[in-house]
């Protein structure tokens, strides 16, 4: 029922046809990070890049590195997409590529916190450039199973989409830095965060304290689970840095980081003293009036396949499929 309701409420846009990228600005200049957070103690060097070309507000992309070895990971990358023309470009990614080359980084991982519903991932593009594995939480299979029939994907369409499917608490190394995966469902069932040293890349599992929390009304989303996930994050040491996936500033400049201590005392939706019942009631009320992300269907069709565009049709054309919910008078 939740899946049906979500799809019905998100099915109002006409289907765009993809074309060559020359509808977007394609001469990329080197990207400049929006913020640089230097290594401190057991923290990595972190560079955040705000994505401003898509219709979604302030998407954060991260380059995370061990400054000694220059081994690095890219987290939650973005592909440029212009819905009216259906054209896709790599301008943003090319700018970051130029910056990576200048910095002399060794890209070891391309990481996704979840299958995003508001922008297209550039993970496949970066993989072709660096031959680095794409990683995501193993429960991406649940999201794929949900949306395969919606978009007409056969099971084989998902083969090879991701190289690493992470378990909760799975560990890996980035240079000399210890890394750990935290499964943090609620916003989506596949959602994970990456703990790299004493920095956490939270995706949409938590937002800045004055923004609070993410919606939970996507198929497989659950407000109780998100409350638990936020509490798990707030159980980390106070000084840990939390890097968010989006920001929605109201009367302030954009931010990408807070600390666990700040979240515990200030998060407007889930700070100390807020009960699970209060949080669930708030999210239920709030989510009931939220509209669909503008890029929902193009994003999901791309992102549940690890950044691969939909297969071409028999004529060789590329299309995104948009499910429609017509009024009864127009139903056939």
Tab-separated table of C-alpha atoms in Angstrom:
chain	number	residue	atom	x	y	z
A	1	UNK	CA	0.000	0.000	0.000
A	2	UNK	CA	2.821	2.409	0.902
A	3	UNK	CA	4.592	1.680	-2.347
A	4	UNK	CA	1.401	2.234	-4.350
A	5	UNK	CA	0.625	5.497	-2.568
A	6	UNK	CA	4.154	6.777	-3.060
A	7	UNK	CA	4.189	5.930	-6.760
A	8	UNK	CA	0.756	7.469	-7.317
A	9	UNK	CA	1.776	10.726	-5.677
A	10	UNK	CA	4.997	10.914	-7.695
A	11	UNK	CA	3.661	10.226	-11.177
A	12	UNK	CA	2.796	13.604	-12.656
A	13	UNK	CA	5.730	14.443	-14.916
A	14	UNK	CA	5.908	13.639	-18.653
A	15	UNK	CA	8.582	11.212	-19.749
A	16	UNK	CA	11.766	12.998	-20.883
A	17	UNK	CA	13.881	11.547	-23.656
A	18	UNK	CA	17.625	11.560	-23.102
A	19	UNK	CA	19.782	13.297	-25.632
A	20	UNK	CA	23.414	14.319	-26.078
A	21	UNK	CA	24.915	16.456	-23.342
A	22	UNK	CA	25.386	19.619	-25.388
A	23	UNK	CA	22.157	21.068	-23.942
A	24	UNK	CA	24.097	21.691	-20.723
A	25	UNK	CA	27.312	23.626	-20.324
A	26	UNK	CA	29.994	21.073	-21.138
A	27	UNK	CA	33.253	23.018	-20.865
A	28	UNK	CA	34.219	22.096	-17.330
A	29	UNK	CA	36.568	24.206	-15.272
A	30	UNK	CA	38.294	22.766	-12.237
A	31	UNK	CA	35.914	22.501	-9.301
A	32	UNK	CA	36.709	24.343	-6.098
A	33	UNK	CA	35.592	22.704	-2.854
A	34	UNK	CA	32.882	24.532	-0.938
A	35	UNK	CA	34.605	23.551	2.313
A	36	UNK	CA	37.848	21.895	3.371
A	37	UNK	CA	38.037	20.206	6.760
A	38	UNK	CA	41.630	19.418	7.657
A	39	UNK	CA	42.797	16.266	9.311
A	40	UNK	CA	42.466	16.413	13.088
A	41	UNK	CA	43.551	13.525	15.259
A	42	UNK	CA	42.042	10.422	13.699
A	43	UNK	CA	40.014	12.346	11.106
A	44	UNK	CA	40.539	12.302	7.358
A	45	UNK	CA	40.940	15.337	5.156
A	46	UNK	CA	37.443	16.150	3.865
A	47	UNK	CA	36.485	18.297	0.897
A	48	UNK	CA	32.804	19.006	0.250
A	49	UNK	CA	31.354	20.109	-3.072
A	50	UNK	CA	27.873	21.605	-3.253
A	51	UNK	CA	25.937	20.575	-6.363
A	52	UNK	CA	24.017	23.571	-7.748
A	53	UNK	CA	22.994	22.430	-11.242
A	54	UNK	CA	20.307	19.916	-10.349
A	55	UNK	CA	16.866	20.958	-9.130
A	56	UNK	CA	17.501	19.478	-5.715
A	57	UNK	CA	18.718	21.873	-3.040
A	58	UNK	CA	22.347	21.765	-1.955
A	59	UNK	CA	23.407	18.185	-2.567
A	60	UNK	CA	26.728	17.467	-0.877
A	61	UNK	CA	29.442	15.440	-2.607
A	62	UNK	CA	32.560	14.493	-0.690
A	63	UNK	CA	36.171	13.639	-1.408
A	64	UNK	CA	37.649	11.982	1.675
A	65	UNK	CA	41.332	11.172	1.931
A	66	UNK	CA	44.240	10.027	3.977
A	67	UNK	CA	46.592	13.039	3.571
A	68	UNK	CA	49.685	10.855	3.959
A	69	UNK	CA	48.979	8.263	1.256
A	70	UNK	CA	46.510	10.432	-0.695
A	71	UNK	CA	44.239	7.402	-0.953
A	72	UNK	CA	40.717	8.779	-1.301
A	73	UNK	CA	37.033	7.911	-1.568
A	74	UNK	CA	34.273	9.784	-3.387
A	75	UNK	CA	30.922	9.771	-1.612
A	76	UNK	CA	27.482	10.483	-3.134
A	77	UNK	CA	28.565	11.904	-6.486
A	78	UNK	CA	26.260	13.764	-8.884
A	79	UNK	CA	25.614	13.653	-12.633
A	80	UNK	CA	24.177	16.772	-14.300
A	81	UNK	CA	20.671	16.279	-15.673
A	82	UNK	CA	18.364	18.803	-17.364
A	83	UNK	CA	14.784	17.432	-17.187
A	84	UNK	CA	13.104	19.638	-19.833
A	85	UNK	CA	15.593	18.649	-22.540
A	86	UNK	CA	16.358	15.179	-21.192
A	87	UNK	CA	20.053	15.889	-21.590
A	88	UNK	CA	22.769	14.589	-19.299
A	89	UNK	CA	26.259	16.012	-18.866
A	90	UNK	CA	29.357	15.401	-16.772
A	91	UNK	CA	30.296	19.056	-16.254
A	92	UNK	CA	30.241	18.850	-12.465
A	93	UNK	CA	32.066	15.522	-12.425
A	94	UNK	CA	34.693	16.773	-14.889
A	95	UNK	CA	35.367	19.765	-12.671
A	96	UNK	CA	35.943	17.459	-9.706
A	97	UNK	CA	38.100	15.178	-11.880
A	98	UNK	CA	40.345	18.135	-12.706
A	99	UNK	CA	40.605	18.953	-9.000
A	100	UNK	CA	41.439	15.308	-8.163
A	101	UNK	CA	44.192	15.305	-10.771
A	102	UNK	CA	45.671	18.525	-9.404
A	103	UNK	CA	45.631	17.095	-5.867
A	104	UNK	CA	47.271	13.861	-7.030
A	105	UNK	CA	44.681	11.663	-5.298
A	106	UNK	CA	44.404	7.888	-5.585
A	107	UNK	CA	40.688	7.122	-5.784
A	108	UNK	CA	40.150	3.776	-4.064
A	109	UNK	CA	36.378	3.736	-3.529
A	110	UNK	CA	33.237	5.289	-4.973
A	111	UNK	CA	30.652	5.078	-2.196
A	112	UNK	CA	26.890	5.547	-2.117
A	113	UNK	CA	24.997	6.051	1.136
A	114	UNK	CA	21.751	4.894	-0.529
A	115	UNK	CA	19.824	4.917	-3.797
A	116	UNK	CA	19.105	8.631	-4.024
A	117	UNK	CA	15.724	9.823	-5.276
A	118	UNK	CA	16.648	13.442	-6.022
A	119	UNK	CA	19.754	13.332	-8.215
A	120	UNK	CA	21.545	10.993	-10.603
A	121	UNK	CA	24.770	9.452	-9.379
A	122	UNK	CA	27.985	9.855	-11.379
A	123	UNK	CA	29.462	6.678	-9.880
A	124	UNK	CA	29.757	4.777	-13.178
A	125	UNK	CA	31.483	7.742	-14.797
A	126	UNK	CA	34.075	7.895	-12.025
A	127	UNK	CA	34.490	4.125	-12.099
A	128	UNK	CA	35.454	4.288	-15.753
A	129	UNK	CA	38.009	6.979	-14.952
A	130	UNK	CA	39.602	5.343	-11.903
A	131	UNK	CA	38.688	1.638	-12.107
A	132	UNK	CA	37.618	1.909	-8.453
A	133	UNK	CA	34.813	-0.236	-6.977
A	134	UNK	CA	31.349	1.174	-6.306
A	135	UNK	CA	30.072	0.347	-2.824
A	136	UNK	CA	26.615	0.545	-1.221
A	137	UNK	CA	24.686	-1.198	1.555
A	138	UNK	CA	23.662	-4.780	0.727
A	139	UNK	CA	19.977	-3.969	1.238
A	140	UNK	CA	19.992	-2.159	-2.080
A	141	UNK	CA	18.499	-5.466	-3.272
A	142	UNK	CA	15.273	-4.562	-1.421
A	143	UNK	CA	15.043	-1.266	-3.307
A	144	UNK	CA	15.788	-2.977	-6.608
A	145	UNK	CA	13.073	-5.572	-5.998
A	146	UNK	CA	10.552	-2.838	-5.189
A	147	UNK	CA	11.183	-0.720	-8.260
A	148	UNK	CA	12.048	-3.352	-10.874
A	149	UNK	CA	8.378	-3.919	-11.813
A	150	UNK	CA	7.658	-0.185	-11.714
A	151	UNK	CA	10.294	0.517	-14.357
A	152	UNK	CA	10.148	-2.768	-16.250
A	153	UNK	CA	13.587	-4.023	-15.216
A	154	UNK	CA	14.361	-7.723	-15.465
A	155	UNK	CA	16.523	-9.199	-12.666
A	156	UNK	CA	19.448	-9.348	-15.070
A	157	UNK	CA	19.343	-5.557	-15.392
A	158	UNK	CA	20.941	-5.264	-11.948
A	159	UNK	CA	23.845	-7.627	-12.528
A	160	UNK	CA	27.167	-5.872	-11.991
A	161	UNK	CA	25.574	-2.631	-10.825
A	162	UNK	CA	27.660	-2.526	-7.635
A	163	UNK	CA	31.010	-4.035	-6.771
A	164	UNK	CA	30.799	-3.952	-2.970
A	165	UNK	CA	27.650	-4.720	-0.969
A	166	UNK	CA	28.371	-3.759	2.626
A	167	UNK	CA	27.073	-5.441	5.759
A	168	UNK	CA	26.385	-3.491	8.943
A	169	UNK	CA	29.660	-2.933	10.846
A	170	UNK	CA	31.764	-4.151	7.910
A	171	UNK	CA	35.251	-2.669	7.998
A	172	UNK	CA	37.760	-1.587	5.375
A	173	UNK	CA	40.819	0.662	5.112
A	174	UNK	CA	41.363	3.960	3.321
A	175	UNK	CA	45.092	4.429	3.384
A	176	UNK	CA	45.936	4.185	7.091
A	177	UNK	CA	42.410	5.189	8.144
A	178	UNK	CA	40.016	2.664	9.654
A	179	UNK	CA	36.573	2.695	8.024
A	180	UNK	CA	33.327	1.130	9.184
A	181	UNK	CA	29.864	0.838	7.651
A	182	UNK	CA	26.758	1.615	9.723
A	183	UNK	CA	23.392	0.402	8.434
A	184	UNK	CA	21.015	3.283	9.240
A	185	UNK	CA	17.583	2.520	7.741
A	186	UNK	CA	14.515	4.725	7.984
A	187	UNK	CA	14.847	7.204	5.144
A	188	UNK	CA	15.337	4.180	2.873
A	189	UNK	CA	15.892	0.507	3.764
A	190	UNK	CA	19.323	0.355	2.106
A	191	UNK	CA	20.743	3.433	3.832
A	192	UNK	CA	24.255	3.283	5.282
A	193	UNK	CA	26.751	5.774	6.664
A	194	UNK	CA	30.507	5.549	6.468
A	195	UNK	CA	32.589	6.072	9.600
A	196	UNK	CA	36.063	7.064	8.406
A	197	UNK	CA	38.340	7.672	11.337
A	198	UNK	CA	36.330	10.006	13.568
A	199	UNK	CA	34.243	11.442	10.732
A	200	UNK	CA	30.868	10.063	9.635
A	201	UNK	CA	29.323	10.546	6.203
A	202	UNK	CA	25.672	10.309	7.076
A	203	UNK	CA	23.864	10.674	3.759
A	204	UNK	CA	20.225	11.415	4.621
A	205	UNK	CA	20.165	9.641	7.999
A	206	UNK	CA	20.454	12.997	9.790
A	207	UNK	CA	20.553	16.658	8.778
A	208	UNK	CA	21.951	19.799	10.379
A	209	UNK	CA	20.504	20.369	13.880
A	210	UNK	CA	18.243	23.219	12.714
A	211	UNK	CA	16.928	21.073	9.831
A	212	UNK	CA	16.515	17.838	11.758
A	213	UNK	CA	15.618	14.738	9.788
A	214	UNK	CA	14.756	13.351	6.372
A	215	UNK	CA	11.439	12.093	5.054
A	216	UNK	CA	10.461	8.472	5.632
A	217	UNK	CA	7.593	7.983	3.169
A	218	UNK	CA	9.510	6.335	0.342
A	219	UNK	CA	8.781	2.634	-0.164
A	220	UNK	CA	10.561	0.791	2.628
A	221	UNK	CA	11.014	3.958	4.673
A	222	UNK	CA	10.082	3.838	8.345
A	223	UNK	CA	10.023	6.645	10.923
A	224	UNK	CA	10.677	4.297	13.844
A	225	UNK	CA	13.757	2.977	12.107
A	226	UNK	CA	14.982	6.486	11.324
A	227	UNK	CA	14.566	7.487	14.973
A	228	UNK	CA	16.638	4.464	15.976
A	229	UNK	CA	19.252	5.272	13.337
A	230	UNK	CA	19.552	8.871	14.527
A	231	UNK	CA	19.902	7.680	18.110
A	232	UNK	CA	22.636	5.305	16.995
A	233	UNK	CA	24.529	8.192	15.415
A	234	UNK	CA	24.061	10.255	18.565
A	235	UNK	CA	25.562	7.405	20.565
A	236	UNK	CA	28.949	8.027	18.955
A	237	UNK	CA	31.530	10.129	20.862
A	238	UNK	CA	30.632	13.817	21.125
A	239	UNK	CA	33.572	15.043	19.050
A	240	UNK	CA	32.851	12.879	15.994
A	241	UNK	CA	32.118	14.983	12.896
A	242	UNK	CA	28.878	14.283	11.011
A	243	UNK	CA	28.882	15.233	7.323
A	244	UNK	CA	25.348	15.422	5.897
A	245	UNK	CA	24.067	14.657	2.404
A	246	UNK	CA	21.896	17.758	1.996
A	247	UNK	CA	21.355	21.105	3.601
A	248	UNK	CA	18.234	23.284	3.618
A	249	UNK	CA	19.378	26.558	5.220
A	250	UNK	CA	16.795	29.047	6.442
A	251	UNK	CA	18.443	32.401	6.992
A	252	UNK	CA	22.007	31.100	7.208
A	253	UNK	CA	24.814	29.973	4.921
A	254	UNK	CA	25.001	26.368	3.783
A	255	UNK	CA	26.716	23.931	6.121
A	256	UNK	CA	27.944	20.395	5.693
A	257	UNK	CA	29.190	19.348	9.144
A	258	UNK	CA	28.143	19.251	12.783
A	259	UNK	CA	29.335	17.208	15.755
A	260	UNK	CA	27.591	14.399	17.573
A	261	UNK	CA	27.450	16.577	20.680
A	262	UNK	CA	25.731	19.382	18.787
A	263	UNK	CA	23.204	16.973	17.304
A	264	UNK	CA	22.450	15.385	20.650
A	265	UNK	CA	21.626	18.715	22.287
A	266	UNK	CA	20.256	20.714	19.357
A	267	UNK	CA	18.662	18.486	16.695
A	268	UNK	CA	15.170	19.938	16.324
A	269	UNK	CA	13.527	16.560	15.657
A	270	UNK	CA	15.489	14.056	17.696
A	271	UNK	CA	17.585	15.725	20.393
A	272	UNK	CA	17.842	14.316	23.895
A	273	UNK	CA	14.363	14.185	25.422
A	274	UNK	CA	12.397	13.623	22.202
A	275	UNK	CA	10.603	10.285	22.402
A	276	UNK	CA	10.180	7.807	19.582
A	277	UNK	CA	6.402	8.365	19.615
A	278	UNK	CA	6.846	12.139	19.282
A	279	UNK	CA	9.298	11.735	16.427
A	280	UNK	CA	7.101	9.236	14.555
A	281	UNK	CA	4.029	11.455	14.894
A	282	UNK	CA	5.960	14.472	13.623
A	283	UNK	CA	7.363	12.607	10.612
A	284	UNK	CA	3.976	11.094	9.759
A	285	UNK	CA	2.370	14.538	9.746
A	286	UNK	CA	5.196	16.237	7.918
A	287	UNK	CA	5.669	13.555	5.255
A	288	UNK	CA	1.960	13.531	4.423
A	289	UNK	CA	2.249	17.008	2.855
A	290	UNK	CA	5.573	16.628	1.060
A	291	UNK	CA	5.604	16.509	-2.719
A	292	UNK	CA	7.687	14.171	-4.835
A	293	UNK	CA	11.324	14.975	-5.547
A	294	UNK	CA	11.442	16.477	-9.011
A	295	UNK	CA	13.994	13.966	-10.261
A	296	UNK	CA	12.510	10.926	-8.513
A	297	UNK	CA	11.957	8.587	-11.463
A	298	UNK	CA	15.093	9.430	-13.473
A	299	UNK	CA	17.147	9.190	-10.285
A	300	UNK	CA	15.839	5.816	-9.184
A	301	UNK	CA	16.094	4.244	-12.639
A	302	UNK	CA	19.743	5.279	-12.744
A	303	UNK	CA	20.775	4.869	-9.121
A	304	UNK	CA	19.389	1.404	-8.385
A	305	UNK	CA	21.636	0.245	-11.223
A	306	UNK	CA	24.756	1.883	-9.782
A	307	UNK	CA	24.674	4.890	-12.094
A	308	UNK	CA	23.937	3.031	-15.324
A	309	UNK	CA	21.294	4.586	-17.544
A	310	UNK	CA	18.281	2.453	-18.567
A	311	UNK	CA	18.847	-0.036	-21.398
A	312	UNK	CA	18.251	1.261	-24.917
A	313	UNK	CA	15.033	0.259	-26.648
A	314	UNK	CA	14.809	-1.660	-29.918
A	315	UNK	CA	15.390	1.549	-31.887
A	316	UNK	CA	18.520	2.390	-29.914
A	317	UNK	CA	16.899	5.251	-28.000
A	318	UNK	CA	17.293	5.975	-24.298
A	319	UNK	CA	14.234	6.767	-22.209
A	320	UNK	CA	13.224	7.241	-18.601
A	321	UNK	CA	9.861	5.675	-17.714
A	322	UNK	CA	7.414	7.787	-15.712
A	323	UNK	CA	4.499	5.885	-14.093
A	324	UNK	CA	1.242	7.810	-14.408
A	325	UNK	CA	-1.896	7.843	-12.256
A	326	UNK	CA	-4.640	9.305	-14.482
A	327	UNK	CA	-8.060	10.435	-13.291
A	328	UNK	CA	-10.868	7.926	-13.644
A	329	UNK	CA	-12.351	9.853	-16.569
A	330	UNK	CA	-9.158	9.301	-18.570
A	331	UNK	CA	-8.498	5.726	-17.546
A	332	UNK	CA	-8.575	3.276	-20.429
